[in-house]
Structure formats: C-alpha cells, structure tokens
PDB file of C-alpha atoms in Angstrom:
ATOM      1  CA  UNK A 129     113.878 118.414 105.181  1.00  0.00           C
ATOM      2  CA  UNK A 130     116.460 118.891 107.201  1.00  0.00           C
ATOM      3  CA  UNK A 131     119.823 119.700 105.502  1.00  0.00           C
ATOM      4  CA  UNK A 132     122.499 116.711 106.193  1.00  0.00           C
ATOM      5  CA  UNK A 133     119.673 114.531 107.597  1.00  0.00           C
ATOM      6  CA  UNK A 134     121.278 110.751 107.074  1.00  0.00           C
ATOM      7  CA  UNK A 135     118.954 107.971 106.645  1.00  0.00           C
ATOM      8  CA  UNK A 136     120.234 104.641 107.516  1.00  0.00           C
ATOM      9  CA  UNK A 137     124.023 106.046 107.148  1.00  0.00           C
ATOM     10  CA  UNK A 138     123.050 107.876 103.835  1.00  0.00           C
ATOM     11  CA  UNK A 139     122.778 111.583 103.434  1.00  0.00           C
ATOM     12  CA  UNK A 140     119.703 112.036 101.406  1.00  0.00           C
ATOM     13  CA  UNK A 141     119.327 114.129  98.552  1.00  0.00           C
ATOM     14  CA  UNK A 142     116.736 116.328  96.806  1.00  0.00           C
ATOM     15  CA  UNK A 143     116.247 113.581  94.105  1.00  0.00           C
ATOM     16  CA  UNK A 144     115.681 111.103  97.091  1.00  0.00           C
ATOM     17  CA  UNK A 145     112.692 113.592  98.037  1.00  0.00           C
ATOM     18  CA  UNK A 146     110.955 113.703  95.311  1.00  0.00           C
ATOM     19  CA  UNK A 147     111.258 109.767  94.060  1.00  0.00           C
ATOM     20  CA  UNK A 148     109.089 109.459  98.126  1.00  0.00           C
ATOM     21  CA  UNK A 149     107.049 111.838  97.106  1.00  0.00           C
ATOM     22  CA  UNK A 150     106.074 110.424  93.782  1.00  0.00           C
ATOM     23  CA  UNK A 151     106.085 106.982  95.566  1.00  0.00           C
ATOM     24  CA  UNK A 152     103.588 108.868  98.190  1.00  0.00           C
ATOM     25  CA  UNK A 153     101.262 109.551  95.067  1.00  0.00           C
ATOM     26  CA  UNK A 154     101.409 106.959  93.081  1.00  0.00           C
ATOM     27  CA  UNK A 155     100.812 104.965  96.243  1.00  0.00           C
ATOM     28  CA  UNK A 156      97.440 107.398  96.500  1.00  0.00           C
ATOM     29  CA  UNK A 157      96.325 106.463  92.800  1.00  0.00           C
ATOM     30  CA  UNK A 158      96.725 103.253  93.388  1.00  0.00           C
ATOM     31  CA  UNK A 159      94.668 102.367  96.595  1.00  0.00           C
ATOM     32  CA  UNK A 160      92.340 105.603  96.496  1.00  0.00           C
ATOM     33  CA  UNK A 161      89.166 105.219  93.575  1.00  0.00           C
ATOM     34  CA  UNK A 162      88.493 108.824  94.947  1.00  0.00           C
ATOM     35  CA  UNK A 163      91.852 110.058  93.890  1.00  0.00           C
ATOM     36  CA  UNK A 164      91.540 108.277  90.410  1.00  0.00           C
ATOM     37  CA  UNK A 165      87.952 109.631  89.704  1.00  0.00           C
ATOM     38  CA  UNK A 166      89.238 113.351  90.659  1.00  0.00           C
ATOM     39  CA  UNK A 167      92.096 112.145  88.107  1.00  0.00           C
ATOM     40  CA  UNK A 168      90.251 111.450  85.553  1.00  0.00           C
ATOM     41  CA  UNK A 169      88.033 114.267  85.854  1.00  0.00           C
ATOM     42  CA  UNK A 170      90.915 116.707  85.641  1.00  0.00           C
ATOM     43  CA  UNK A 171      91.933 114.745  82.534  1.00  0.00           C
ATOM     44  CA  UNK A 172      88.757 115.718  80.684  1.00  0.00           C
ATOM     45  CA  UNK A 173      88.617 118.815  81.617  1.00  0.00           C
ATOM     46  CA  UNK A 174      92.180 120.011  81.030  1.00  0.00           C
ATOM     47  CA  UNK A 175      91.607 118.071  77.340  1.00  0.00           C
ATOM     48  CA  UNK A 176      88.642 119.433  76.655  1.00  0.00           C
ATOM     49  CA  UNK A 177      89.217 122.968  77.930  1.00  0.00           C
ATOM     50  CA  UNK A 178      91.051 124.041  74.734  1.00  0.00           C
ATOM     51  CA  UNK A 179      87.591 123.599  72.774  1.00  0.00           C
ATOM     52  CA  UNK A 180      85.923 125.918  74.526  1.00  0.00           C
ATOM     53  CA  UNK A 181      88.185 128.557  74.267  1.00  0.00           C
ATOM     54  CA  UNK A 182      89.864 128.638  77.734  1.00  0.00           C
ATOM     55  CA  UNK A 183      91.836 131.516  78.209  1.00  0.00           C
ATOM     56  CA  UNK A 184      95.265 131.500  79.729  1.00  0.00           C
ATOM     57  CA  UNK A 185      93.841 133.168  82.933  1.00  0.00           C
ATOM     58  CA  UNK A 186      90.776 130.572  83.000  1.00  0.00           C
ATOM     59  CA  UNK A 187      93.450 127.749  82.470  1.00  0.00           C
ATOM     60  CA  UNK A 188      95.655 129.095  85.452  1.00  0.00           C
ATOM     61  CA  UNK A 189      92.340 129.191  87.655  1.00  0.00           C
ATOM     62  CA  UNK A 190      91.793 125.652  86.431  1.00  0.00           C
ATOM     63  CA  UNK A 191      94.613 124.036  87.572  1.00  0.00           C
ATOM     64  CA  UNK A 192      94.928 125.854  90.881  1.00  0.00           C
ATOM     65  CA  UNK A 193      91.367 124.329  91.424  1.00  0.00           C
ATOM     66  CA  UNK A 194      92.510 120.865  90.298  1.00  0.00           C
ATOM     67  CA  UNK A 195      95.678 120.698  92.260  1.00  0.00           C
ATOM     68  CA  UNK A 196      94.039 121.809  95.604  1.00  0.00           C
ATOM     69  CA  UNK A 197      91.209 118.880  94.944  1.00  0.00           C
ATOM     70  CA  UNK A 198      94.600 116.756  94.764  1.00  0.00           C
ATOM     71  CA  UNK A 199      96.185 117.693  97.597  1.00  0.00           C
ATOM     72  CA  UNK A 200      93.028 117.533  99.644  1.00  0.00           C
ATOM     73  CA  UNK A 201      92.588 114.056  98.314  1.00  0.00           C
ATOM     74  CA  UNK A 202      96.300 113.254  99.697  1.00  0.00           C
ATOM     75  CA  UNK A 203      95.910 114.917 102.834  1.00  0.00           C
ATOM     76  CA  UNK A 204      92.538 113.037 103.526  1.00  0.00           C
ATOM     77  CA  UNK A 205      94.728 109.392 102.565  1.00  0.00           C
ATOM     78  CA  UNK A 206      97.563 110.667 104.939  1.00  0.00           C
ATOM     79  CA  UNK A 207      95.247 111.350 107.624  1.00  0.00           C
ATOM     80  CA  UNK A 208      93.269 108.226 107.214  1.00  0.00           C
ATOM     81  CA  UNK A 209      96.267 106.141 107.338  1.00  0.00           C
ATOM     82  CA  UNK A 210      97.616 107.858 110.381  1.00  0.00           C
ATOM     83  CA  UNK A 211      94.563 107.448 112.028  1.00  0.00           C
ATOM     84  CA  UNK A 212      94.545 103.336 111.360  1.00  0.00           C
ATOM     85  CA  UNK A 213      97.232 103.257 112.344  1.00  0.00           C
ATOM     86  CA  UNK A 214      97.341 104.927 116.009  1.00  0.00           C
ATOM     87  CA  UNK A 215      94.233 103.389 116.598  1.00  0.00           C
ATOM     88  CA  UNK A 216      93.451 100.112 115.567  1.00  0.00           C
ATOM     89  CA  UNK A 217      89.803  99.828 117.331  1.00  0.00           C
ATOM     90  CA  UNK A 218      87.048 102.142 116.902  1.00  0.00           C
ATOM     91  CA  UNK A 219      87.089 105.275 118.436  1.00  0.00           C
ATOM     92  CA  UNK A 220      84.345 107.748 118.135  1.00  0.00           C
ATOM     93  CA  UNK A 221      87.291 110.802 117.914  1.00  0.00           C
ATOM     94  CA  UNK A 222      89.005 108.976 115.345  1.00  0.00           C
ATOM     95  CA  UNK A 223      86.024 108.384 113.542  1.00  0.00           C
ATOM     96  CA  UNK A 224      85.041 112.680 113.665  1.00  0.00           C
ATOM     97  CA  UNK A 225      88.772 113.072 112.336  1.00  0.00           C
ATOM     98  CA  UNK A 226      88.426 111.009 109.437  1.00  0.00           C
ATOM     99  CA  UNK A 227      85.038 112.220 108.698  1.00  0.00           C
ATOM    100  CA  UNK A 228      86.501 115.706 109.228  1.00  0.00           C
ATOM    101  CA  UNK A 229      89.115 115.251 106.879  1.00  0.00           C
ATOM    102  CA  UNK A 230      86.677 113.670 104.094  1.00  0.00           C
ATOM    103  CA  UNK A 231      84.598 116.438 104.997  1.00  0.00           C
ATOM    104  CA  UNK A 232      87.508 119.050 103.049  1.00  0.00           C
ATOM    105  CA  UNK A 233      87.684 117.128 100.549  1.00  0.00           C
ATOM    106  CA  UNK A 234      84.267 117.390  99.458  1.00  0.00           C
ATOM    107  CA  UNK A 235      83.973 120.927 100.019  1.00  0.00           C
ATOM    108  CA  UNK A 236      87.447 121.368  97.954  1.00  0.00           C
ATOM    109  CA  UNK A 237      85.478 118.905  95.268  1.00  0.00           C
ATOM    110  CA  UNK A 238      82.136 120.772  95.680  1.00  0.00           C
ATOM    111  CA  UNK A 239      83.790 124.188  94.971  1.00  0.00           C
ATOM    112  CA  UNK A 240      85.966 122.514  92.076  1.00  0.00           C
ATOM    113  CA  UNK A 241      82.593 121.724  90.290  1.00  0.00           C
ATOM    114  CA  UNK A 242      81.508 125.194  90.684  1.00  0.00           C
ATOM    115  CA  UNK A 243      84.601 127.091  89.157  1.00  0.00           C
ATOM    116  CA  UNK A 244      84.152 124.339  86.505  1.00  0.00           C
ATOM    117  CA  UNK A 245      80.630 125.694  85.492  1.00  0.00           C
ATOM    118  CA  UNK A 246      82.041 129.392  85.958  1.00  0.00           C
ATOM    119  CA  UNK A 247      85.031 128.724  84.114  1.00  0.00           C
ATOM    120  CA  UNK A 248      83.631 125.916  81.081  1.00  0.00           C
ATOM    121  CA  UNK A 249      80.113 126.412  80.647  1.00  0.00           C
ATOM    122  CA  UNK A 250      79.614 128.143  76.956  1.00  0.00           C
ATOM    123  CA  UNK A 251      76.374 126.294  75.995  1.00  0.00           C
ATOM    124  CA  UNK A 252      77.259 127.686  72.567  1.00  0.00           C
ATOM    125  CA  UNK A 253      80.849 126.004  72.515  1.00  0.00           C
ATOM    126  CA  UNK A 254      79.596 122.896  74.864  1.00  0.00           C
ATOM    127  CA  UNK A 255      76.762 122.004  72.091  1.00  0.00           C
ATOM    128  CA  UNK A 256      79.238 122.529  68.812  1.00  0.00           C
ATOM    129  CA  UNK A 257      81.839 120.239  70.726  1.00  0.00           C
ATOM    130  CA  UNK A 258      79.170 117.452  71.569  1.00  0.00           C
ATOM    131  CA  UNK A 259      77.807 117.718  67.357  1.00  0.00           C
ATOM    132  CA  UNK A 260      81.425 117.518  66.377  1.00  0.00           C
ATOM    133  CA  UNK A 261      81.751 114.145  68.449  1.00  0.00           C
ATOM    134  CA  UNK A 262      78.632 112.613  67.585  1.00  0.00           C
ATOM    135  CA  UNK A 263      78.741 113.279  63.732  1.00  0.00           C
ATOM    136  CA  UNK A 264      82.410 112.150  63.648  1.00  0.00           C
ATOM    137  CA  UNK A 265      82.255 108.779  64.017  1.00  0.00           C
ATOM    138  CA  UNK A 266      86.162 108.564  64.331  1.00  0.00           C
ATOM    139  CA  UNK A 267      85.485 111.119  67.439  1.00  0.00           C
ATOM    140  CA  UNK A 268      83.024 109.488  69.107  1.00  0.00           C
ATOM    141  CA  UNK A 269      84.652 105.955  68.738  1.00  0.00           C
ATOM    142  CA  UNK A 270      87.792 107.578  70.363  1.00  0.00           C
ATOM    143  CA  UNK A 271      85.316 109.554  73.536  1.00  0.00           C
ATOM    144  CA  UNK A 272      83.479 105.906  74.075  1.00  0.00           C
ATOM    145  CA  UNK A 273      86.949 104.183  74.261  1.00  0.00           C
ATOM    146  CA  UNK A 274      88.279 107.020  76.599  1.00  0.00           C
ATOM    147  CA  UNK A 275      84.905 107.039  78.597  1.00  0.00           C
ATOM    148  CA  UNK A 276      85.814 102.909  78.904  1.00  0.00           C
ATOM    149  CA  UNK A 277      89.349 103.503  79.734  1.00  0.00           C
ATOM    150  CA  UNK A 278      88.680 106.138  82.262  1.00  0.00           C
ATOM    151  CA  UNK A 279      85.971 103.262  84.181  1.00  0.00           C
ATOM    152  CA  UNK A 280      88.338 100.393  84.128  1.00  0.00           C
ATOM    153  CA  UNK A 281      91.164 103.443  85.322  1.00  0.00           C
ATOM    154  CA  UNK A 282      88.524 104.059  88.258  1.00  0.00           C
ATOM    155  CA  UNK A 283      87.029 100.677  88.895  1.00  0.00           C
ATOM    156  CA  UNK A 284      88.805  97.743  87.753  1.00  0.00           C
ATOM    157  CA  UNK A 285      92.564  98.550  87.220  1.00  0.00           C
ATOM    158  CA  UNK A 286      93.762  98.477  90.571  1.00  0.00           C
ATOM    159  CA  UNK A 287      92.017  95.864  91.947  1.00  0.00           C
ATOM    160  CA  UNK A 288      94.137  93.856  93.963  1.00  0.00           C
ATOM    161  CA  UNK A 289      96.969  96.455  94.474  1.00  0.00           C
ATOM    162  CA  UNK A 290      96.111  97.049  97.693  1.00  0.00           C
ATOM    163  CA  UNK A 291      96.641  93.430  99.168  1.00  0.00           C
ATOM    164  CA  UNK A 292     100.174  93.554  97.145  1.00  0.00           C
ATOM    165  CA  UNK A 293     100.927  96.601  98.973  1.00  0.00           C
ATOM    166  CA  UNK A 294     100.384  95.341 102.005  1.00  0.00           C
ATOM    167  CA  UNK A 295     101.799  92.123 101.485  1.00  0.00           C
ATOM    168  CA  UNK A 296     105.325  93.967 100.903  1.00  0.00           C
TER     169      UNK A 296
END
C-alpha cells in the first residue's frame, strides 16, 4: 500500500488493511466449498497432529504446507473473479487461465497430501489413535459429530450466501 493513499477523502490505515483482507477471506470461505474442504482438512490435521507425536519441525513443515494450499485457493478465487469479470462471454483464453490457475491449486493440494503421508503416517500411532476413538464411546460420539459438522461446514452452511453477496 501506498503510504498516505486516501480513499474517498480518508487516509487509510494498517487496521483498514487487514479488516479487507479478512473481508477478502472470509468472502473466500464463504462462496468457495474448495476453500472450506482444504479448511477443514487443515483442521483435522493440525488437531490430530499432536497424537502422533508431531515434532515442532514436522508442525512448522505442516503449516507452511497448509498455508500455501490457502493462498493458492485465494489466488485461484481472485483470478476467477477477475476473469468474470473482464470477460463476460466465453473465451477459450479465459477459459486456459482459469483452468491454469485451478491447475496450481491442485498441484499445491496434490503435494499437501504427500507431505501429509511423509509427515503423519505412523501406522503404529495412526492405529492406537483410531482404538482410542472407537472404544471410547465419548470419543467417537465427539469424531461423528465433528465428521457431521465439518459436512454441513462444506456442503450445506453456506448455501445461499452467495446470492446475498451479490445482492449487496
């Protein structure tokens, strides 16, 4: 940003740059299910990760991984937005951008998965975690209502936020 740079008469401030950003993502959560299922996966792992015995290192590793899935998940939105709206007709270079841009994603989300099974999987740990869940049945009550949290976070929630959105 540019230092001084008045918006509608108003000097804007740091704060001011961060509440847009955080509108920016929140805005991303709410209309992208792709940004809410890397979410949620994130969630599980980060919770999960102490169970395993995650070192510090491993943990650092971890959420460099998650946060560039994030960002690429953003950038892909932004692009895809600034595509619609420059061209509101089909366009066969539009269409290569877009795909382009989806196309990061997934390898970001591709690689993600594979420091995930470098990082997490510890059969040993993984099968003591899933007999502590299943024989607890205050544990696995809590996983299946997280598991049906996390779909209606994916699937149902925002339904309908994106024709409020656009009707503002």
């Amino acid at each position: 940003m540019v230092p001084g740079w008045k918006t509608n008469g108003k000097t804007r401030t740091q704060a001011d740059s961060f509440r847009d950003a955080a509108r920016g993502f929140f805005h991303t959560v709410k209309t992208e299910r792709n940004m809410r299922i890397h979410l949620t996966a994130a969630v599980y792992v980060l919770f999960f990760s102490p169970f395993l015995g995650v070192t510090r290192s491993e943990y650092g590793v971890l959420l460099l991984t998650i946060a560039m899935v994030i960002a690429a998940e953003a950038f892909n939105t932004a692009m895809e937005m600034l595509c619609d709206y420059a061209q509101k007709s089909y366009n066969p270079l539009i269409g290569k951008t877009k795909d382009i841009a989806a196309g990061a994603v997934l390898v970001c989300a591709v690689f993600a998965a594979f420091v995930g099974i470098a990082v997490l999987w510890r059969p040993e740990a993984i099968l003591a975690l899933l007999i502590t869940i299943v024989t607890n049945p205050l544990y696995l009550v809590l996983f299946i209502l997280s598991l049906i949290l996390a779909f209606f976070f994916i699937f149902k929630v925002p339904c309908g936020v994106r024709e409020k959105l656009h009707k503002k």
